[in-house]
């Protein structure tokens, strides 16, 4: 899988494009989606160069894997949508063409702040 360094999230990670940051640590960056689909629509991306979840699952280190999962939980808590700080949310990642992925850098969408509806249209 070839990672395209010119994708928009790579530019955000390099600081070339601004984002509305929610959280950052050694493993993840989280920011608000520019085109929110729900009251809360956050994105959580790993700092490493991974095209999608398959690429990440095959090639990321155990530390990066734990870091991403922990990052999602930290962001959900921070936004008060987690199962302990709020009423829950949906975490979703699109993979490839049929998955509807537009940006070729792995990202999890966190939807919440209201009921998020049917799982698949
Ligand atoms: P996907 O279809 O899963 O690849 O989702 C890509 C998401 O990135 C969409 O929800 C876009 O609204 C979002 N997006 C694109 N550009 C930006 C940006 N500059 N800042 C924040 N979110 C963005």
CSV table of C-alpha atoms and ligand atoms in Angstrom, one decimal:
chain,number,residue,atom,x,y,z
A,1,UNK,CA,0.0,0.0,0.0
A,2,UNK,CA,1.6,3.3,-1.1
A,3,UNK,CA,1.0,6.2,1.2
A,4,UNK,CA,0.3,9.5,-0.5
A,5,UNK,CA,2.2,12.3,1.4
A,6,UNK,CA,0.1,15.0,-0.3
A,7,UNK,CA,-3.2,13.9,1.3
A,8,UNK,CA,-5.0,16.6,3.4
A,9,UNK,CA,-4.5,14.9,6.8
A,10,UNK,CA,-0.7,14.5,6.1
A,11,UNK,CA,-0.7,18.3,5.5
A,12,UNK,CA,-2.6,18.9,8.8
A,13,UNK,CA,0.0,16.6,10.6
A,14,UNK,CA,2.8,18.6,9.1
A,15,UNK,CA,1.2,21.9,10.2
A,16,UNK,CA,0.8,23.1,6.6
A,17,UNK,CA,-3.0,23.3,7.0
A,18,UNK,CA,-4.8,24.3,10.2
A,19,UNK,CA,-7.3,22.2,12.1
A,20,UNK,CA,-9.7,22.7,14.9
A,21,UNK,CA,-7.7,20.6,17.4
A,22,UNK,CA,-9.4,18.5,20.1
A,23,UNK,CA,-6.4,16.5,21.4
A,24,UNK,CA,-2.9,15.5,20.5
A,25,UNK,CA,-0.3,13.1,21.9
A,26,UNK,CA,2.6,11.0,20.6
A,27,UNK,CA,0.3,8.7,18.7
A,28,UNK,CA,-2.8,10.6,17.6
A,29,UNK,CA,-4.1,13.9,16.5
A,30,UNK,CA,-7.8,14.6,16.9
A,31,UNK,CA,-9.8,17.5,15.4
A,32,UNK,CA,-13.3,18.5,14.4
A,33,UNK,CA,-14.5,17.4,11.0
A,34,UNK,CA,-14.8,20.4,8.7
A,35,UNK,CA,-18.2,19.2,7.4
A,36,UNK,CA,-19.9,17.7,10.5
A,37,UNK,CA,-22.6,15.1,9.9
A,38,UNK,CA,-23.8,15.1,13.5
A,39,UNK,CA,-23.8,17.6,16.4
A,40,UNK,CA,-20.4,16.2,17.4
A,41,UNK,CA,-18.2,14.9,14.6
A,42,UNK,CA,-14.6,14.4,15.5
A,43,UNK,CA,-11.8,12.7,13.7
A,44,UNK,CA,-9.0,10.7,15.3
A,45,UNK,CA,-6.0,10.0,13.2
A,46,UNK,CA,-2.7,8.1,13.9
A,47,UNK,CA,0.5,10.1,13.5
A,48,UNK,CA,2.1,7.3,11.5
A,49,UNK,CA,1.6,7.1,7.8
A,50,UNK,CA,-1.1,4.5,7.3
A,51,UNK,CA,-3.5,4.5,4.4
A,52,UNK,CA,-6.4,2.7,6.1
A,53,UNK,CA,-7.3,0.2,8.9
A,54,UNK,CA,-5.9,-2.7,6.9
A,55,UNK,CA,-2.6,-1.0,6.4
A,56,UNK,CA,-2.5,-0.1,10.1
A,57,UNK,CA,-3.5,-3.6,11.2
A,58,UNK,CA,-0.7,-5.2,9.1
A,59,UNK,CA,2.1,-2.7,9.7
A,60,UNK,CA,1.6,-0.6,12.8
A,61,UNK,CA,3.5,-1.4,16.0
A,62,UNK,CA,1.7,-2.6,19.1
A,63,UNK,CA,2.4,0.7,20.7
A,64,UNK,CA,0.8,2.6,17.8
A,65,UNK,CA,-2.2,0.3,18.0
A,66,UNK,CA,-2.7,0.8,21.7
A,67,UNK,CA,-2.1,4.5,21.2
A,68,UNK,CA,-4.8,4.8,18.6
A,69,UNK,CA,-7.4,3.0,20.7
A,70,UNK,CA,-6.5,4.9,23.8
A,71,UNK,CA,-6.7,8.1,21.8
A,72,UNK,CA,-10.2,7.4,20.7
A,73,UNK,CA,-11.3,6.8,24.3
A,74,UNK,CA,-9.5,10.0,25.5
A,75,UNK,CA,-11.2,12.1,22.9
A,76,UNK,CA,-14.6,10.6,23.6
A,77,UNK,CA,-14.2,11.3,27.2
A,78,UNK,CA,-13.0,14.9,26.5
A,79,UNK,CA,-16.1,15.5,24.3
A,80,UNK,CA,-18.3,13.9,27.0
A,81,UNK,CA,-19.8,11.3,24.6
A,82,UNK,CA,-18.1,8.2,26.0
A,83,UNK,CA,-20.2,5.6,27.7
A,84,UNK,CA,-19.0,6.9,31.1
A,85,UNK,CA,-19.0,10.6,30.5
A,86,UNK,CA,-22.0,10.8,28.1
A,87,UNK,CA,-24.6,8.9,26.2
A,88,UNK,CA,-22.4,7.1,23.7
A,89,UNK,CA,-21.3,7.6,20.2
A,90,UNK,CA,-20.4,5.8,17.0
A,91,UNK,CA,-16.8,5.2,15.9
A,92,UNK,CA,-16.4,4.4,12.2
A,93,UNK,CA,-13.7,4.1,9.7
A,94,UNK,CA,-14.1,3.9,6.0
A,95,UNK,CA,-11.8,1.7,4.0
A,96,UNK,CA,-11.2,2.0,0.3
A,97,UNK,CA,-13.5,2.6,-2.6
A,98,UNK,CA,-16.5,0.6,-1.5
A,99,UNK,CA,-16.1,1.8,2.1
A,100,UNK,CA,-16.4,5.4,0.8
A,101,UNK,CA,-13.0,6.5,2.0
A,102,UNK,CA,-12.1,9.9,0.6
A,103,UNK,CA,-8.9,10.8,2.5
A,104,UNK,CA,-6.2,8.1,2.2
A,105,UNK,CA,-4.8,8.5,5.8
A,106,UNK,CA,-6.5,6.2,8.4
A,107,UNK,CA,-9.0,8.1,10.4
A,108,UNK,CA,-11.8,7.2,12.8
A,109,UNK,CA,-15.0,9.3,12.8
A,110,UNK,CA,-16.6,9.8,16.2
A,111,UNK,CA,-20.3,10.8,15.8
A,112,UNK,CA,-22.3,11.8,18.9
A,113,UNK,CA,-24.0,14.5,20.9
A,114,UNK,CA,-27.3,13.2,19.6
A,115,UNK,CA,-28.7,9.9,18.3
A,116,UNK,CA,-26.7,8.9,15.3
A,117,UNK,CA,-29.4,6.9,13.5
A,118,UNK,CA,-29.2,3.7,11.4
A,119,UNK,CA,-25.8,2.0,11.1
A,120,UNK,CA,-25.9,1.7,7.3
A,121,UNK,CA,-28.1,3.6,4.8
B,1,LIG,P1,-13.7,9.7,4.7
B,1,LIG,O1,-14.8,9.8,3.6
B,1,LIG,O2,-14.0,8.6,5.7
B,1,LIG,O3,-12.4,9.6,4.0
B,1,LIG,O4,-13.8,11.0,5.5
B,1,LIG,C1,-13.1,12.2,5.3
B,1,LIG,C2,-13.6,13.2,6.2
B,1,LIG,O5,-12.6,14.3,6.3
B,1,LIG,C3,-14.9,13.9,5.7
B,1,LIG,O6,-15.8,13.8,6.8
B,1,LIG,C4,-14.5,15.4,5.5
B,1,LIG,O7,-15.5,16.3,5.9
B,1,LIG,C5,-13.2,15.5,6.4
B,1,LIG,N1,-12.3,16.5,6.1
B,1,LIG,C6,-11.8,16.8,4.8
B,1,LIG,N2,-10.9,17.8,4.9
B,1,LIG,C7,-10.9,18.2,6.2
B,1,LIG,C8,-10.2,19.2,6.9
B,1,LIG,N3,-9.3,20.0,6.3
B,1,LIG,N4,-10.4,19.4,8.2
B,1,LIG,C9,-11.2,18.5,8.9
B,1,LIG,N5,-11.9,17.5,8.3
B,1,LIG,C10,-11.8,17.4,6.9
